[in-house]
Amino acid sequence: MLKHDNPEEIDAAREGRFAPLTFSKRDGLLYMHNGDEWDSTFGCMVLRHPAFLWMEYPQKMMSWMLFAERFYEQPRLIAQLGLGAGALARFCHARFPLARIEAVEINPAVIDACREMFRMPPEGERLGIIEADAMDYVSAQERRASIDILQVDLYLSERDGPAGQGRAFYRACCESLAADGMMTINIFGPNLAALTRQNLQWLSELFDAVLLLPCETNNVLICFKRAPVIDMQQLKMKAAALEASTAMPASSWAFFRHGGEAPNCEKALELEAVI
């Protein structure tokens, strides 16, 4: 098990399957790093406010909240594929007290670190941390049409795109979502534009609508099993309310439709550029 007394450099590798984890603490933040040649950052936690989302892309992974009218206050099941430093799971656990949060992570060392160092809430009826392959999780028969929100952040040390991607994986994700379900995906890699285009192509074949939310070094895609009806004024009001309640800069988020033209009338979203 991991020790708490020296989080600066801790080898958290287990079973030799993954690069060792390292940790750093600075400016009131605790970071988790993948101990590869790039020393990739898996995520961080604000030590005095563990449920706060500090980094830009996890904040934008929560942008589905702007479109969740049908279960805005309380989605029933929020699933997180890829635990990282646990930021999204902690935020969702604090924000949605009636929802069950399930976080799926294949690396047992990441799970150990989150439990011991990153102040994960107690596991039980409201929170489950599951050591499993993401594809196995979403393709299980009992998950079919059961997940309201699916948040996908799957990366290995190669950093050449999501570890979970492609038609088969995204089809399983889509089928695991409830009728009004939504999925957010973190897209990151060395050729971000090409990677984003490829993932948009796969996702647009399966989902009713897909929106792109650019970040500084990556992109977040929001996928809708059923396309929302968007009122821009109402969306601005929701963004302002979300910003006031979470301190996330939702009013500045810019959304883009997939492609220059809507593929057909049913998929058309009147969301040309920015909120």
GROMACS .gro file of C-alpha atoms in nm:
model
  275
    1MET     CA    1   0.000   0.000   0.000
    2LEU     CA    2   0.107   0.358  -0.053
    3LYS     CA    3   0.242   0.574   0.226
    4HIS     CA    4   0.126   0.927   0.301
    5ASP     CA    5   0.447   1.063   0.449
    6ASN     CA    6   0.630   1.146   0.125
    7PRO     CA    7   0.396   1.223  -0.164
    8GLU     CA    8   0.672   1.396  -0.361
    9GLU     CA    9   0.809   1.077  -0.518
   10ILE     CA   10   0.621   0.751  -0.470
   11ASP     CA   11   0.654   0.447  -0.693
   12ALA     CA   12   0.298   0.320  -0.712
   13ALA     CA   13   0.341   0.069  -0.992
   14ARG     CA   14   0.179  -0.266  -0.934
   15GLU     CA   15   0.219  -0.593  -1.122
   16GLY     CA   16   0.462  -0.431  -1.366
   17ARG     CA   17   0.182  -0.355  -1.614
   18PHE     CA   18   0.193   0.023  -1.592
   19ALA     CA   19   0.447   0.302  -1.560
   20PRO     CA   20   0.507   0.392  -1.194
   21LEU     CA   21   0.310   0.682  -1.055
   22THR     CA   22   0.481   0.984  -0.902
   23PHE     CA   23   0.333   1.272  -0.706
   24SER     CA   24   0.415   1.636  -0.646
   25LYS     CA   25   0.272   1.900  -0.417
   26ARG     CA   26   0.293   2.272  -0.487
   27ASP     CA   27   0.084   2.585  -0.441
   28GLY     CA   28  -0.180   2.399  -0.243
   29LEU     CA   29  -0.228   2.133  -0.513
   30LEU     CA   30  -0.146   1.762  -0.506
   31TYR     CA   31  -0.064   1.623  -0.852
   32MET     CA   32  -0.060   1.267  -0.980
   33HIS     CA   33   0.187   1.194  -1.261
   34ASN     CA   34   0.241   0.896  -1.484
   35GLY     CA   35   0.611   0.820  -1.443
   36ASP     CA   36   0.680   0.798  -1.816
   37GLU     CA   37   0.932   0.995  -2.019
   38TRP     CA   38   0.688   1.288  -2.043
   39ASP     CA   39   0.591   1.275  -1.674
   40SER     CA   40   0.230   1.315  -1.784
   41THR     CA   41  -0.011   1.467  -1.533
   42PHE     CA   42  -0.310   1.242  -1.457
   43GLY     CA   43  -0.481   1.513  -1.255
   44CYS     CA   44  -0.467   1.715  -0.937
   45MET     CA   45  -0.659   1.799  -0.622
   46VAL     CA   46  -0.692   2.128  -0.436
   47LEU     CA   47  -0.585   2.022  -0.088
   48ARG     CA   48  -0.819   2.258   0.097
   49HIS     CA   49  -1.115   2.193  -0.138
   50PRO     CA   50  -1.092   1.835  -0.269
   51ALA     CA   51  -1.420   1.850  -0.465
   52PHE     CA   52  -1.322   2.163  -0.660
   53LEU     CA   53  -1.229   2.118  -1.027
   54TRP     CA   54  -0.905   2.307  -1.080
   55MET     CA   55  -0.791   2.207  -1.430
   56GLU     CA   56  -0.962   2.333  -1.745
   57TYR     CA   57  -1.049   2.009  -1.918
   58PRO     CA   58  -1.219   1.838  -1.619
   59GLN     CA   59  -1.430   2.152  -1.583
   60LYS     CA   60  -1.535   2.122  -1.946
   61MET     CA   61  -1.603   1.750  -1.901
   62MET     CA   62  -1.887   1.869  -1.676
   63SER     CA   63  -2.038   2.087  -1.951
   64TRP     CA   64  -2.314   1.827  -1.995
   65MET     CA   65  -2.477   1.998  -1.697
   66LEU     CA   66  -2.584   2.279  -1.930
   67PHE     CA   67  -2.792   2.037  -2.138
   68ALA     CA   68  -2.936   1.800  -1.878
   69GLU     CA   69  -3.286   1.943  -1.837
   70ARG     CA   70  -3.446   1.601  -1.799
   71PHE     CA   71  -3.241   1.508  -1.494
   72TYR     CA   72  -3.041   1.824  -1.428
   73GLU     CA   73  -3.068   1.810  -1.051
   74GLN     CA   74  -3.022   1.437  -1.006
   75PRO     CA   75  -2.904   1.198  -1.275
   76ARG     CA   76  -2.939   0.843  -1.146
   77LEU     CA   77  -2.607   0.697  -1.257
   78ILE     CA   78  -2.289   0.884  -1.353
   79ALA     CA   79  -2.009   0.662  -1.480
   80GLN     CA   80  -1.647   0.773  -1.510
   81LEU     CA   81  -1.411   0.574  -1.734
   82GLY     CA   82  -1.056   0.649  -1.623
   83LEU     CA   83  -1.019   0.761  -1.263
   84GLY     CA   84  -0.707   0.980  -1.283
   85ALA     CA   85  -0.669   1.176  -0.959
   86GLY     CA   86  -1.041   1.133  -0.890
   87ALA     CA   87  -1.140   1.495  -0.956
   88LEU     CA   88  -1.455   1.425  -1.157
   89ALA     CA   89  -1.572   1.152  -0.922
   90ARG     CA   90  -1.523   1.377  -0.616
   91PHE     CA   91  -1.704   1.667  -0.786
   92CYS     CA   92  -1.999   1.454  -0.897
   93HIS     CA   93  -2.026   1.291  -0.555
   94ALA     CA   94  -2.048   1.634  -0.391
   95ARG     CA   95  -2.273   1.793  -0.655
   96PHE     CA   96  -2.528   1.514  -0.704
   97PRO     CA   97  -2.613   1.364  -0.364
   98LEU     CA   98  -2.885   1.132  -0.498
   99ALA     CA   99  -2.683   0.991  -0.788
  100ARG     CA  100  -2.466   0.683  -0.784
  101ILE     CA  101  -2.112   0.747  -0.909
  102GLU     CA  102  -1.917   0.458  -1.061
  103ALA     CA  103  -1.551   0.514  -1.149
  104VAL     CA  104  -1.381   0.250  -1.365
  105GLU     CA  105  -1.001   0.222  -1.364
  106ILE     CA  106  -0.778  -0.055  -1.497
  107ASN     CA  107  -0.460   0.047  -1.308
  108PRO     CA  108  -0.480  -0.071  -0.944
  109ALA     CA  109  -0.206   0.173  -0.842
  110VAL     CA  110  -0.423   0.467  -0.951
  111ILE     CA  111  -0.708   0.329  -0.739
  112ASP     CA  112  -0.477   0.287  -0.439
  113ALA     CA  113  -0.348   0.643  -0.474
  114CYS     CA  114  -0.697   0.792  -0.500
  115ARG     CA  115  -0.817   0.602  -0.194
  116GLU     CA  116  -0.516   0.683   0.019
  117MET     CA  117  -0.396   1.024  -0.095
  118PHE     CA  118  -0.667   1.197  -0.299
  119ARG     CA  119  -0.949   1.199  -0.041
  120MET     CA  120  -1.205   0.993  -0.225
  121PRO     CA  121  -1.538   0.975  -0.042
  122PRO     CA  122  -1.622   0.642   0.122
  123GLU     CA  123  -1.728   0.371  -0.118
  124GLY     CA  124  -2.071   0.220  -0.079
  125GLU     CA  125  -2.421   0.289  -0.206
  126ARG     CA  126  -2.329   0.629  -0.356
  127LEU     CA  127  -1.978   0.561  -0.486
  128GLY     CA  128  -1.815   0.259  -0.642
  129ILE     CA  129  -1.456   0.236  -0.766
  130ILE     CA  130  -1.428  -0.059  -1.002
  131GLU     CA  131  -1.101  -0.215  -1.119
  132ALA     CA  132  -1.190  -0.320  -1.471
  133ASP     CA  133  -1.133  -0.261  -1.840
  134ALA     CA  134  -1.357   0.018  -1.968
  135MET     CA  135  -1.480  -0.187  -2.265
  136ASP     CA  136  -1.582  -0.472  -2.036
  137TYR     CA  137  -1.772  -0.228  -1.816
  138VAL     CA  138  -1.975  -0.051  -2.086
  139SER     CA  139  -2.044  -0.368  -2.286
  140ALA     CA  140  -2.183  -0.566  -1.990
  141GLN     CA  141  -2.546  -0.661  -2.045
  142GLU     CA  142  -2.655  -0.516  -1.710
  143ARG     CA  143  -2.528  -0.172  -1.818
  144ARG     CA  144  -2.739  -0.155  -2.131
  145ALA     CA  145  -2.944   0.169  -2.137
  146SER     CA  146  -2.868   0.229  -1.768
  147ILE     CA  147  -2.616   0.516  -1.755
  148ASP     CA  148  -2.738   0.876  -1.758
  149ILE     CA  149  -2.394   1.039  -1.786
  150LEU     CA  150  -2.077   0.875  -1.914
  151GLN     CA  151  -1.746   1.062  -1.876
  152VAL     CA  152  -1.456   0.912  -2.071
  153ASP     CA  153  -1.094   1.003  -1.994
  154LEU     CA  154  -0.884   0.703  -2.095
  155TYR     CA  155  -0.512   0.746  -2.159
  156LEU     CA  156  -0.205   0.527  -2.140
  157SER     CA  157   0.158   0.640  -2.129
  158GLU     CA  158   0.189   0.650  -2.511
  159ARG     CA  159  -0.039   0.959  -2.514
  160ASP     CA  160  -0.127   0.902  -2.881
  161GLY     CA  161  -0.501   0.930  -2.835
  162PRO     CA  162  -0.770   0.786  -2.612
  163ALA     CA  163  -0.703   0.428  -2.503
  164GLY     CA  164  -1.074   0.370  -2.558
  165GLN     CA  165  -1.178   0.478  -2.906
  166GLY     CA  166  -1.315   0.336  -3.229
  167ARG     CA  167  -1.655   0.224  -3.353
  168ALA     CA  168  -1.687  -0.085  -3.133
  169PHE     CA  169  -1.602   0.098  -2.812
  170TYR     CA  170  -1.819   0.400  -2.887
  171ARG     CA  171  -2.108   0.175  -2.991
  172ALA     CA  172  -2.086   0.000  -2.653
  173CYS     CA  173  -2.077   0.341  -2.482
  174CYS     CA  174  -2.383   0.458  -2.675
  175GLU     CA  175  -2.577   0.140  -2.597
  176SER     CA  176  -2.495   0.173  -2.226
  177LEU     CA  177  -2.660   0.517  -2.213
  178ALA     CA  178  -3.021   0.577  -2.117
  179ALA     CA  179  -3.252   0.731  -2.379
  180ASP     CA  180  -3.157   1.089  -2.281
  181GLY     CA  181  -2.801   1.002  -2.185
  182MET     CA  182  -2.494   1.210  -2.265
  183MET     CA  183  -2.123   1.133  -2.290
  184THR     CA  184  -1.823   1.363  -2.262
  185ILE     CA  185  -1.482   1.256  -2.393
  186ASN     CA  186  -1.136   1.402  -2.345
  187ILE     CA  187  -0.942   1.402  -2.674
  188PHE     CA  188  -0.567   1.454  -2.645
  189GLY     CA  189  -0.271   1.355  -2.860
  190PRO     CA  190   0.021   1.469  -3.078
  191ASN     CA  191  -0.198   1.545  -3.382
  192LEU     CA  192  -0.501   1.684  -3.208
  193ALA     CA  193  -0.684   1.808  -3.519
  194ALA     CA  194  -0.665   1.474  -3.700
  195LEU     CA  195  -0.744   1.281  -3.383
  196THR     CA  196  -1.049   1.498  -3.319
  197ARG     CA  197  -1.174   1.457  -3.677
  198GLN     CA  198  -1.142   1.080  -3.658
  199ASN     CA  199  -1.325   1.056  -3.327
  200LEU     CA  200  -1.595   1.293  -3.447
  201GLN     CA  201  -1.650   1.070  -3.751
  202TRP     CA  202  -1.695   0.758  -3.535
  203LEU     CA  203  -1.919   0.933  -3.286
  204SER     CA  204  -2.139   1.104  -3.545
  205GLU     CA  205  -2.229   0.763  -3.685
  206LEU     CA  206  -2.373   0.660  -3.347
  207PHE     CA  207  -2.500   0.967  -3.162
  208ASP     CA  208  -2.784   1.199  -3.249
  209ALA     CA  209  -2.560   1.505  -3.204
  210VAL     CA  210  -2.199   1.582  -3.113
  211LEU     CA  211  -2.055   1.915  -2.998
  212LEU     CA  212  -1.691   2.017  -2.974
  213LEU     CA  213  -1.566   2.218  -2.676
  214PRO     CA  214  -1.203   2.329  -2.734
  215CYS     CA  215  -0.953   2.344  -2.449
  216GLU     CA  216  -0.602   2.486  -2.439
  217THR     CA  217  -0.419   2.162  -2.527
  218ASN     CA  218  -0.701   1.915  -2.593
  219ASN     CA  219  -1.066   1.895  -2.695
  220VAL     CA  220  -1.377   1.780  -2.513
  221LEU     CA  221  -1.657   1.622  -2.715
  222ILE     CA  222  -2.015   1.617  -2.587
  223CYS     CA  223  -2.226   1.338  -2.737
  224PHE     CA  224  -2.604   1.329  -2.713
  225LYS     CA  225  -2.801   1.008  -2.756
  226ARG     CA  226  -3.098   1.233  -2.831
  227ALA     CA  227  -3.022   1.580  -2.971
  228PRO     CA  228  -3.126   1.863  -2.737
  229VAL     CA  229  -3.342   2.157  -2.833
  230ILE     CA  230  -3.121   2.457  -2.765
  231ASP     CA  231  -3.238   2.805  -2.678
  232MET     CA  232  -2.935   3.033  -2.677
  233GLN     CA  233  -3.072   3.276  -2.420
  234GLN     CA  234  -3.162   2.992  -2.189
  235LEU     CA  235  -2.819   2.839  -2.240
  236LYS     CA  236  -2.653   3.167  -2.143
  237MET     CA  237  -2.860   3.179  -1.825
  238LYS     CA  238  -2.766   2.820  -1.740
  239ALA     CA  239  -2.398   2.896  -1.799
  240ALA     CA  240  -2.414   3.198  -1.568
  241ALA     CA  241  -2.589   2.994  -1.298
  242LEU     CA  242  -2.336   2.711  -1.328
  243GLU     CA  243  -2.050   2.960  -1.305
  244ALA     CA  244  -2.200   3.116  -0.992
  245SER     CA  245  -2.250   2.782  -0.817
  246THR     CA  246  -1.924   2.609  -0.912
  247ALA     CA  247  -1.672   2.890  -0.991
  248MET     CA  248  -1.613   2.725  -1.330
  249PRO     CA  249  -1.598   2.981  -1.616
  250ALA     CA  250  -1.897   2.834  -1.798
  251SER     CA  251  -2.000   3.167  -1.951
  252SER     CA  252  -1.678   3.172  -2.154
  253TRP     CA  253  -1.711   2.821  -2.295
  254ALA     CA  254  -1.735   2.803  -2.674
  255PHE     CA  255  -1.922   2.519  -2.842
  256PHE     CA  256  -1.899   2.425  -3.210
  257ARG     CA  257  -2.121   2.205  -3.418
  258HIS     CA  258  -1.961   1.907  -3.589
  259GLY     CA  259  -1.876   2.005  -3.948
  260GLY     CA  260  -1.944   2.323  -4.139
  261GLU     CA  261  -2.304   2.225  -4.214
  262ALA     CA  262  -2.553   2.024  -4.017
  263PRO     CA  263  -2.581   1.676  -4.178
  264ASN     CA  264  -2.962   1.692  -4.179
  265CYS     CA  265  -3.252   1.881  -4.023
  266GLU     CA  266  -3.295   1.631  -3.741
  267LYS     CA  267  -2.934   1.673  -3.629
  268ALA     CA  268  -2.917   2.049  -3.678
  269LEU     CA  269  -2.818   2.237  -3.365
  270GLU     CA  270  -2.859   2.613  -3.362
  271LEU     CA  271  -2.527   2.656  -3.188
  272GLU     CA  272  -2.294   2.825  -3.432
  273ALA     CA  273  -2.002   2.947  -3.225
  274VAL     CA  274  -2.011   3.066  -2.867
  275ILE     CA  275  -2.245   3.084  -2.572
   0.00000   0.00000   0.00000
